[in-house]
């Protein structure tokens, strides 16, 4: 285990795990866990060391999201979306952006997120409808984004938009949530990840200084594929490997401790042993695949992107399978809030429908293995 994972495990055991059930039932933001991660420097996991961060890489991110996800999917998602926003800034940060965002992030003082999704674009988040206008030294944004994890709690957003000049493609702009014209709406109504505060964002003539542009005009598409895609996909694959692991461990504990009048435990029953074997294998396969995909990406392996994409397919499918089996192992008790497996099952369902969704990824992986261009 790396030092980052040991640190994440300590915070998870001491702060995040004890609150996971209450955060789920109260449907509240995981304030304490995020604060503890910030205090330990982990909100700066992807901030380079020269800007005060931990200088972690994609394998570290996936391992940390798995560690947190094994206890609380909501906290893991909030941490992941913040880490994606951090990675975007870190990839192209100007000296001003380093001071305004990266240093405070490393000190646990700023929380970020991605505002990409729109109703009109759905799973195809890389084709936004919203377009920036250029007015002197400002970009002006109006429009609506959906599913903004960390919602009201974020200090800044990375907003994906069409560049002001149509031929320039896409831009990513850093928007501070206290800017005039930024408004969050509604409440998270999802069946799981109840604390992730993924809500709608309304932008009304928000004036963003030109210094809020990440990279150059038109860099948006490159940032999506070079930075956001590997960071989000490996991170969310880690979250789902973690959810699977958490459900498996909870079911195993229950199988060993739930006894019948004749003294036999659930774990003594062969049908349950088969389920435990299936779960154990699926958890390990997901975890190892995600780590190998991250290592392939880090070493610049030629087919790394295929493995990165496949890692989200595998981890989210395994999370659904394992959480489902965990409920089967735990029976009627697993269907109630007496055990955490019903929470894991609800949390596990999000991974496959989050963009890039399983269907979109399968199309891309299929094209890649067949040597057909993605677009
Ligand atoms: C818990 C949660 C947190 C989120 N957090 C964020 C966030 O922080 N920031 C953000 O920007 N977004 C976020 N999202 C949004 C998410 O990433 C997706 O963009 C969004 O869920 C798309 O939903 P939709 O219903 O519009 O999908 P739709 O586009 O309506 O898709 C519906 C189904 O059709 C399939 N489908 C669509 N097109 C194709 C195709 N061409 N080929 C094959 N199948 C296809 C999809 O795979 C899916 O199964 C979050 C979503 C969830 C669930």
Short mmCIF file of C-alpha atoms and ligand atoms in Angstrom, two decimals:
data_model
loop_
_atom_site.label_atom_id
_atom_site.label_comp_id
_atom_site.label_asym_id
_atom_site.label_seq_id
_atom_site.Cartn_x
_atom_site.Cartn_y
_atom_site.Cartn_z
CA UNK A 1 0.00 0.00 0.00
CA UNK A 2 1.33 3.45 -0.89
CA UNK A 3 1.55 6.19 1.74
CA UNK A 4 -1.38 7.95 0.04
CA UNK A 5 -3.53 4.86 0.40
CA UNK A 6 -2.47 4.38 4.03
CA UNK A 7 -3.44 7.98 4.74
CA UNK A 8 -6.77 7.59 2.92
CA UNK A 9 -7.42 4.33 4.81
CA UNK A 10 -6.79 5.99 8.16
CA UNK A 11 -9.21 8.85 7.37
CA UNK A 12 -11.71 6.38 5.95
CA UNK A 13 -11.62 4.20 9.07
CA UNK A 14 -11.70 7.10 11.53
CA UNK A 15 -14.02 9.63 9.85
CA UNK A 16 -15.67 8.43 6.64
CA UNK A 17 -16.84 4.89 7.43
CA UNK A 18 -18.55 5.73 10.76
CA UNK A 19 -20.67 8.41 9.02
CA UNK A 20 -21.48 6.58 5.77
CA UNK A 21 -24.89 5.21 6.78
CA UNK A 22 -26.03 8.51 8.31
CA UNK A 23 -24.89 10.51 5.26
CA UNK A 24 -26.89 8.14 3.08
CA UNK A 25 -30.07 8.26 5.16
CA UNK A 26 -29.89 12.04 5.75
CA UNK A 27 -28.95 12.55 2.06
CA UNK A 28 -26.40 15.11 3.17
CA UNK A 29 -23.03 16.22 1.82
CA UNK A 30 -20.10 14.32 3.41
CA UNK A 31 -18.74 17.48 5.01
CA UNK A 32 -16.59 15.82 7.69
CA UNK A 33 -14.93 13.33 5.33
CA UNK A 34 -14.09 15.98 2.73
CA UNK A 35 -12.74 18.28 5.46
CA UNK A 36 -10.57 15.47 6.87
CA UNK A 37 -9.25 14.62 3.39
CA UNK A 38 -8.42 18.30 2.92
CA UNK A 39 -6.67 18.58 6.28
CA UNK A 40 -4.51 15.57 5.40
CA UNK A 41 -3.59 17.14 2.05
CA UNK A 42 -5.45 14.53 0.00
CA UNK A 43 -7.62 17.11 -1.80
CA UNK A 44 -4.25 18.05 -3.32
CA UNK A 45 -3.44 14.48 -4.36
CA UNK A 46 -3.17 15.54 -8.01
CA UNK A 47 -1.54 18.92 -7.34
CA UNK A 48 2.16 18.81 -8.32
CA UNK A 49 4.60 18.95 -5.40
CA UNK A 50 6.06 22.27 -6.58
CA UNK A 51 2.66 23.86 -5.95
CA UNK A 52 2.35 22.35 -2.47
CA UNK A 53 0.45 19.21 -3.43
CA UNK A 54 1.13 15.51 -2.97
CA UNK A 55 2.09 14.96 -6.62
CA UNK A 56 0.09 11.74 -6.92
CA UNK A 57 -0.64 10.00 -10.21
CA UNK A 58 -3.57 8.15 -11.79
CA UNK A 59 -2.75 4.86 -10.06
CA UNK A 60 -2.73 6.69 -6.71
CA UNK A 61 -6.07 8.30 -7.54
CA UNK A 62 -7.69 4.97 -8.42
CA UNK A 63 -6.29 3.33 -5.28
CA UNK A 64 -7.49 6.20 -3.07
CA UNK A 65 -10.99 6.28 -4.63
CA UNK A 66 -11.20 2.50 -4.14
CA UNK A 67 -10.22 2.88 -0.48
CA UNK A 68 -12.81 5.59 0.19
CA UNK A 69 -15.45 3.94 -2.02
CA UNK A 70 -15.24 0.73 0.02
CA UNK A 71 -16.73 2.68 2.93
CA UNK A 72 -18.76 5.51 1.39
CA UNK A 73 -19.56 5.88 -2.31
CA UNK A 74 -20.85 9.44 -1.80
CA UNK A 75 -17.60 10.69 -0.28
CA UNK A 76 -15.57 8.89 -2.95
CA UNK A 77 -17.60 10.55 -5.75
CA UNK A 78 -17.24 14.02 -4.22
CA UNK A 79 -13.50 13.48 -3.84
CA UNK A 80 -13.21 12.16 -7.42
CA UNK A 81 -15.05 15.06 -9.11
CA UNK A 82 -12.89 17.50 -7.13
CA UNK A 83 -9.77 15.60 -8.24
CA UNK A 84 -10.87 15.77 -11.90
CA UNK A 85 -11.30 19.54 -11.68
CA UNK A 86 -7.90 19.79 -10.01
CA UNK A 87 -6.26 17.71 -12.75
CA UNK A 88 -7.68 20.02 -15.44
CA UNK A 89 -6.16 23.12 -13.81
CA UNK A 90 -2.88 21.36 -12.97
CA UNK A 91 -2.41 20.27 -16.58
CA UNK A 92 -2.14 23.84 -17.94
CA UNK A 93 -2.04 26.16 -14.92
CA UNK A 94 -0.80 29.70 -15.44
CA UNK A 95 1.21 31.17 -12.52
CA UNK A 96 -1.95 33.04 -11.44
CA UNK A 97 -4.05 29.83 -11.53
CA UNK A 98 -1.35 28.01 -9.55
CA UNK A 99 -1.62 30.59 -6.75
CA UNK A 100 -5.39 31.09 -6.88
CA UNK A 101 -6.40 27.42 -7.15
CA UNK A 102 -3.64 24.82 -6.84
CA UNK A 103 -2.08 26.06 -3.58
CA UNK A 104 -5.42 26.51 -1.77
CA UNK A 105 -6.55 23.08 -3.07
CA UNK A 106 -3.37 21.51 -1.69
CA UNK A 107 -4.11 23.16 1.66
CA UNK A 108 -7.63 21.75 1.67
CA UNK A 109 -9.15 25.22 1.31
CA UNK A 110 -10.88 24.91 -2.06
CA UNK A 111 -13.21 22.26 -3.46
CA UNK A 112 -13.91 21.96 -7.15
CA UNK A 113 -15.95 19.93 -9.61
CA UNK A 114 -16.76 19.47 -13.29
CA UNK A 115 -19.84 21.08 -14.86
CA UNK A 116 -19.98 19.29 -18.21
CA UNK A 117 -23.35 17.54 -18.49
CA UNK A 118 -26.34 19.17 -20.17
CA UNK A 119 -29.83 17.82 -20.70
CA UNK A 120 -29.49 18.18 -24.45
CA UNK A 121 -26.22 16.27 -24.66
CA UNK A 122 -26.69 13.53 -22.04
CA UNK A 123 -24.15 10.73 -22.34
CA UNK A 124 -22.37 12.73 -25.09
CA UNK A 125 -21.02 15.33 -22.68
CA UNK A 126 -18.20 16.19 -25.08
CA UNK A 127 -20.69 17.97 -27.41
CA UNK A 128 -22.02 20.82 -25.22
CA UNK A 129 -24.68 23.22 -26.46
CA UNK A 130 -23.74 26.14 -24.23
CA UNK A 131 -21.46 28.72 -25.93
CA UNK A 132 -19.20 31.37 -24.38
CA UNK A 133 -19.43 34.97 -25.63
CA UNK A 134 -16.32 37.10 -25.68
CA UNK A 135 -16.66 40.64 -24.28
CA UNK A 136 -13.36 42.51 -24.02
CA UNK A 137 -11.28 40.68 -21.41
CA UNK A 138 -14.15 38.45 -20.28
CA UNK A 139 -15.95 35.31 -21.33
CA UNK A 140 -19.69 35.52 -20.69
CA UNK A 141 -21.60 32.31 -20.03
CA UNK A 142 -25.33 31.65 -19.93
CA UNK A 143 -27.07 28.29 -19.83
CA UNK A 144 -27.82 25.27 -17.71
CA UNK A 145 -25.69 22.35 -16.61
CA UNK A 146 -26.98 19.24 -14.88
CA UNK A 147 -25.65 16.63 -12.47
CA UNK A 148 -23.00 18.90 -10.93
CA UNK A 149 -21.54 16.76 -8.13
CA UNK A 150 -20.44 18.76 -5.05
CA UNK A 151 -23.05 21.29 -6.25
CA UNK A 152 -23.47 24.12 -3.77
CA UNK A 153 -20.43 22.98 -1.79
CA UNK A 154 -17.91 23.59 -4.58
CA UNK A 155 -15.80 26.76 -4.58
CA UNK A 156 -15.02 26.53 -8.28
CA UNK A 157 -16.26 24.70 -11.37
CA UNK A 158 -14.62 23.64 -14.58
CA UNK A 159 -17.29 24.49 -17.14
CA UNK A 160 -17.17 22.89 -20.58
CA UNK A 161 -18.43 25.22 -23.30
CA UNK A 162 -18.25 25.86 -27.01
CA UNK A 163 -15.57 28.47 -27.67
CA UNK A 164 -16.79 31.97 -28.56
CA UNK A 165 -15.63 31.53 -32.15
CA UNK A 166 -17.39 28.48 -33.62
CA UNK A 167 -14.32 27.26 -35.50
CA UNK A 168 -12.29 27.09 -32.28
CA UNK A 169 -14.00 24.05 -30.82
CA UNK A 170 -14.36 23.70 -27.05
CA UNK A 171 -13.12 25.68 -24.05
CA UNK A 172 -12.83 24.89 -20.36
CA UNK A 173 -13.37 27.86 -18.05
CA UNK A 174 -12.78 28.10 -14.32
CA UNK A 175 -15.90 29.60 -12.74
CA UNK A 176 -15.92 30.62 -9.07
CA UNK A 177 -19.26 29.74 -7.53
CA UNK A 178 -19.50 33.15 -5.81
CA UNK A 179 -19.48 34.98 -9.17
CA UNK A 180 -22.66 36.96 -9.89
CA UNK A 181 -25.05 34.90 -12.05
CA UNK A 182 -24.03 31.46 -10.70
CA UNK A 183 -26.99 29.67 -9.12
CA UNK A 184 -27.55 26.06 -8.07
CA UNK A 185 -31.00 24.55 -8.19
CA UNK A 186 -32.82 21.58 -6.74
CA UNK A 187 -31.69 18.65 -4.67
CA UNK A 188 -30.05 15.36 -5.53
CA UNK A 189 -32.85 12.82 -6.01
CA UNK A 190 -30.80 9.80 -7.14
CA UNK A 191 -31.44 6.35 -5.66
CA UNK A 192 -27.84 6.11 -4.47
CA UNK A 193 -24.70 8.15 -3.82
CA UNK A 194 -27.16 10.09 -1.69
CA UNK A 195 -24.61 12.55 -0.33
CA UNK A 196 -22.96 13.50 -3.62
CA UNK A 197 -25.07 16.66 -4.03
CA UNK A 198 -25.21 16.34 -7.82
CA UNK A 199 -27.57 19.17 -8.77
CA UNK A 200 -28.38 21.62 -11.55
CA UNK A 201 -26.42 24.76 -12.24
CA UNK A 202 -27.86 27.89 -13.82
CA UNK A 203 -25.44 30.39 -15.36
CA UNK A 204 -26.91 33.84 -16.13
CA UNK A 205 -24.53 36.19 -17.91
CA UNK A 206 -21.63 35.06 -15.74
CA UNK A 207 -18.58 37.23 -16.54
CA UNK A 208 -15.40 35.19 -16.28
CA UNK A 209 -12.08 37.02 -16.58
CA UNK A 210 -9.99 35.81 -19.53
CA UNK A 211 -7.49 34.52 -16.93
CA UNK A 212 -10.07 31.81 -16.10
CA UNK A 213 -9.50 30.01 -19.40
CA UNK A 214 -7.65 26.70 -19.00
CA UNK A 215 -4.93 26.53 -21.62
CA UNK A 216 -5.64 28.29 -24.89
CA UNK A 217 -8.97 28.82 -26.67
CA UNK A 218 -9.97 25.57 -28.35
CA UNK A 219 -8.00 23.34 -25.94
CA UNK A 220 -11.23 21.87 -24.51
CA UNK A 221 -11.43 18.72 -26.62
CA UNK A 222 -7.76 17.89 -25.99
CA UNK A 223 -8.29 18.40 -22.26
CA UNK A 224 -11.30 16.06 -22.32
CA UNK A 225 -9.40 13.19 -23.88
CA UNK A 226 -5.95 13.75 -22.40
CA UNK A 227 -6.87 14.81 -18.87
CA UNK A 228 -10.54 14.43 -17.91
CA UNK A 229 -11.16 11.04 -19.54
CA UNK A 230 -8.27 9.11 -17.95
CA UNK A 231 -8.69 10.87 -14.59
CA UNK A 232 -12.46 10.45 -14.35
CA UNK A 233 -12.59 6.97 -15.87
CA UNK A 234 -9.86 5.46 -13.69
CA UNK A 235 -11.12 7.33 -10.63
CA UNK A 236 -14.71 6.19 -11.06
CA UNK A 237 -13.51 2.66 -11.82
CA UNK A 238 -11.71 2.86 -8.46
CA UNK A 239 -14.88 4.08 -6.74
CA UNK A 240 -16.80 1.10 -8.15
CA UNK A 241 -14.09 -1.42 -7.32
CA UNK A 242 -14.31 0.02 -3.80
CA UNK A 243 -18.11 -0.23 -3.63
CA UNK A 244 -17.82 -3.87 -4.73
CA UNK A 245 -15.16 -4.52 -2.08
CA UNK A 246 -17.19 -2.86 0.66
CA UNK A 247 -20.28 -4.93 -0.19
CA UNK A 248 -18.27 -8.15 -0.36
CA UNK A 249 -16.62 -7.53 3.01
CA UNK A 250 -19.96 -6.64 4.63
CA UNK A 251 -21.57 -9.80 3.23
CA UNK A 252 -18.63 -11.95 4.31
CA UNK A 253 -18.83 -10.56 7.86
CA UNK A 254 -22.54 -11.29 7.94
CA UNK A 255 -22.09 -14.80 6.52
CA UNK A 256 -19.60 -15.66 9.25
CA UNK A 257 -21.56 -14.18 12.15
CA UNK A 258 -25.19 -15.00 11.30
CA UNK A 259 -25.88 -18.40 12.87
CA UNK A 260 -28.93 -20.67 12.96
CA UNK A 261 -30.31 -22.46 16.01
CA UNK A 262 -28.25 -25.57 15.18
CA UNK A 263 -25.04 -23.49 15.36
CA UNK A 264 -24.37 -23.43 11.63
CA UNK A 265 -23.32 -20.12 10.13
CA UNK A 266 -24.42 -18.86 6.72
CA UNK A 267 -20.81 -19.31 5.60
CA UNK A 268 -21.15 -23.07 6.24
CA UNK A 269 -23.73 -23.38 3.47
CA UNK A 270 -22.32 -24.38 0.10
CA UNK A 271 -24.59 -22.08 -1.94
CA UNK A 272 -23.32 -19.13 0.11
CA UNK A 273 -19.72 -20.30 -0.33
CA UNK A 274 -20.23 -20.24 -4.12
CA UNK A 275 -21.50 -16.66 -3.89
CA UNK A 276 -18.56 -15.67 -1.69
CA UNK A 277 -16.18 -17.14 -4.26
CA UNK A 278 -17.90 -15.28 -7.12
CA UNK A 279 -17.74 -12.02 -5.17
CA UNK A 280 -14.13 -12.45 -4.08
CA UNK A 281 -13.06 -13.10 -7.69
CA UNK A 282 -15.06 -10.20 -9.12
CA UNK A 283 -13.71 -7.72 -6.55
CA UNK A 284 -10.09 -8.74 -7.12
CA UNK A 285 -10.50 -8.79 -10.91
CA UNK A 286 -11.92 -5.25 -10.90
CA UNK A 287 -9.28 -3.90 -8.55
CA UNK A 288 -6.34 -5.47 -10.39
CA UNK A 289 -7.68 -4.47 -13.81
CA UNK A 290 -8.07 -0.84 -12.73
CA UNK A 291 -4.54 -0.70 -11.30
CA UNK A 292 -3.07 -2.32 -14.41
CA UNK A 293 -4.94 0.12 -16.67
CA UNK A 294 -3.61 3.04 -14.62
CA UNK A 295 -0.06 1.69 -14.88
CA UNK A 296 -0.49 1.25 -18.64
CA UNK A 297 -1.59 4.89 -18.90
CA UNK A 298 1.32 6.09 -16.77
CA UNK A 299 3.93 4.17 -18.77
CA UNK A 300 2.50 5.45 -22.07
CA UNK A 301 1.62 1.94 -23.27
CA UNK A 302 0.28 2.18 -26.85
CA UNK A 303 -3.09 0.53 -26.10
CA UNK A 304 -3.47 2.14 -22.65
CA UNK A 305 -6.62 4.08 -23.53
CA UNK A 306 -8.41 0.82 -24.40
CA UNK A 307 -7.56 -0.59 -20.98
CA UNK A 308 -8.56 2.63 -19.26
CA UNK A 309 -11.98 2.55 -20.96
CA UNK A 310 -12.39 -1.17 -20.26
CA UNK A 311 -11.54 -0.62 -16.59
CA UNK A 312 -14.72 1.44 -16.07
CA UNK A 313 -16.83 -1.15 -17.87
CA UNK A 314 -15.43 -3.97 -15.72
CA UNK A 315 -15.48 -2.12 -12.40
CA UNK A 316 -19.04 -0.83 -12.79
CA UNK A 317 -20.38 -4.18 -14.04
CA UNK A 318 -18.60 -6.02 -11.22
CA UNK A 319 -19.92 -3.51 -8.67
CA UNK A 320 -23.49 -4.23 -9.81
CA UNK A 321 -22.88 -7.99 -9.76
CA UNK A 322 -21.13 -8.08 -6.38
CA UNK A 323 -23.59 -5.80 -4.58
CA UNK A 324 -26.43 -7.89 -5.95
CA UNK A 325 -24.80 -11.09 -4.69
CA UNK A 326 -24.08 -9.42 -1.36
CA UNK A 327 -27.80 -8.86 -0.91
CA UNK A 328 -28.49 -12.48 -1.86
CA UNK A 329 -25.97 -13.70 0.73
CA UNK A 330 -27.52 -11.52 3.42
CA UNK A 331 -31.11 -12.42 2.51
CA UNK A 332 -33.98 -10.40 3.95
CA UNK A 333 -31.68 -8.72 6.45
CA UNK A 334 -29.62 -7.45 3.52
CA UNK A 335 -32.75 -5.88 2.04
CA UNK A 336 -33.12 -3.69 5.13
CA UNK A 337 -30.99 -0.87 6.50
CA UNK A 338 -29.80 -3.19 9.29
CA UNK A 339 -26.88 -4.02 6.97
CA UNK A 340 -25.01 -1.70 4.57
CA UNK A 341 -25.41 -3.91 1.49
CA UNK A 342 -28.61 -2.17 0.29
CA UNK A 343 -26.68 1.13 0.27
CA UNK A 344 -23.81 -0.41 -1.67
CA UNK A 345 -26.30 -1.86 -4.17
CA UNK A 346 -27.91 1.55 -4.76
CA UNK A 347 -24.52 3.27 -4.96
CA UNK A 348 -23.20 0.68 -7.43
CA UNK A 349 -25.90 1.43 -9.99
CA UNK A 350 -24.51 4.88 -10.85
CA UNK A 351 -21.17 3.85 -12.38
CA UNK A 352 -22.56 2.30 -15.57
CA UNK A 353 -24.87 5.26 -16.35
CA UNK A 354 -22.32 7.98 -15.70
CA UNK A 355 -20.79 9.33 -18.90
CA UNK A 356 -18.95 7.84 -20.63
CA UNK A 357 -21.62 5.20 -20.07
CA UNK A 358 -21.05 1.46 -20.46
CA UNK A 359 -22.74 1.50 -23.89
CA UNK A 360 -20.60 4.36 -25.18
CA UNK A 361 -17.43 2.79 -23.76
CA UNK A 362 -18.23 -0.62 -25.27
CA UNK A 363 -18.64 1.03 -28.66
CA UNK A 364 -15.29 2.83 -28.25
CA UNK A 365 -13.43 -0.26 -27.00
CA UNK A 366 -14.99 -2.36 -29.75
CA UNK A 367 -13.91 0.15 -32.37
CA UNK A 368 -10.42 0.34 -30.83
CA UNK A 369 -9.84 -3.41 -30.86
CA UNK A 370 -11.13 -3.55 -34.45
CA UNK A 371 -8.87 -0.69 -35.49
CA UNK A 372 -11.80 1.62 -36.38
CA UNK A 373 -11.42 5.35 -35.51
CA UNK A 374 -13.58 6.41 -32.55
CA UNK A 375 -15.04 9.44 -34.34
C1 LIG B 1 -24.28 10.23 -9.53
C2 LIG B 1 -23.98 11.03 -10.74
C3 LIG B 1 -23.06 12.07 -10.66
C4 LIG B 1 -22.73 12.85 -11.77
N1 LIG B 1 -21.83 13.85 -11.65
C5 LIG B 1 -21.55 14.66 -12.71
C6 LIG B 1 -20.67 15.78 -12.59
O1 LIG B 1 -20.12 16.06 -11.54
N2 LIG B 1 -20.46 16.56 -13.66
C7 LIG B 1 -21.05 16.31 -14.85
O2 LIG B 1 -20.79 17.05 -15.80
N3 LIG B 1 -21.89 15.26 -15.02
C8 LIG B 1 -22.15 14.43 -13.97
N4 LIG B 1 -23.04 13.37 -14.11
C9 LIG B 1 -23.72 13.19 -15.40
C10 LIG B 1 -23.34 11.92 -16.15
O3 LIG B 1 -21.98 11.84 -16.36
C11 LIG B 1 -24.07 11.81 -17.49
O4 LIG B 1 -23.75 12.85 -18.34
C12 LIG B 1 -25.52 11.79 -17.32
O5 LIG B 1 -25.84 10.85 -16.33
C13 LIG B 1 -26.18 11.43 -18.66
O6 LIG B 1 -27.50 11.06 -18.36
P1 LIG B 1 -28.69 11.05 -19.42
O7 LIG B 1 -29.84 10.52 -18.66
O8 LIG B 1 -28.84 12.36 -20.10
O9 LIG B 1 -28.19 9.97 -20.49
P2 LIG B 1 -28.71 9.72 -21.97
O10 LIG B 1 -27.82 10.44 -22.91
O11 LIG B 1 -30.17 10.02 -22.08
O12 LIG B 1 -28.48 8.16 -22.13
C14 LIG B 1 -29.46 7.17 -21.76
C15 LIG B 1 -28.96 5.79 -22.13
O13 LIG B 1 -28.76 5.70 -23.55
C16 LIG B 1 -27.46 5.25 -23.85
N5 LIG B 1 -26.95 5.93 -25.04
C17 LIG B 1 -27.05 7.24 -25.37
N6 LIG B 1 -26.44 7.48 -26.54
C18 LIG B 1 -25.94 6.31 -26.96
C19 LIG B 1 -25.21 5.90 -28.12
N7 LIG B 1 -24.87 6.77 -29.07
N8 LIG B 1 -24.86 4.61 -28.23
C20 LIG B 1 -25.21 3.72 -27.28
N9 LIG B 1 -25.92 4.04 -26.17
C21 LIG B 1 -26.27 5.31 -26.02
C22 LIG B 1 -26.63 5.65 -22.64
O14 LIG B 1 -25.47 4.82 -22.52
C23 LIG B 1 -27.60 5.43 -21.49
O15 LIG B 1 -27.62 4.07 -21.11
C24 LIG B 1 -23.36 12.57 -13.01
C25 LIG B 1 -24.30 11.51 -13.11
C26 LIG B 1 -24.60 10.76 -12.00
C27 LIG B 1 -25.60 9.62 -12.14
#
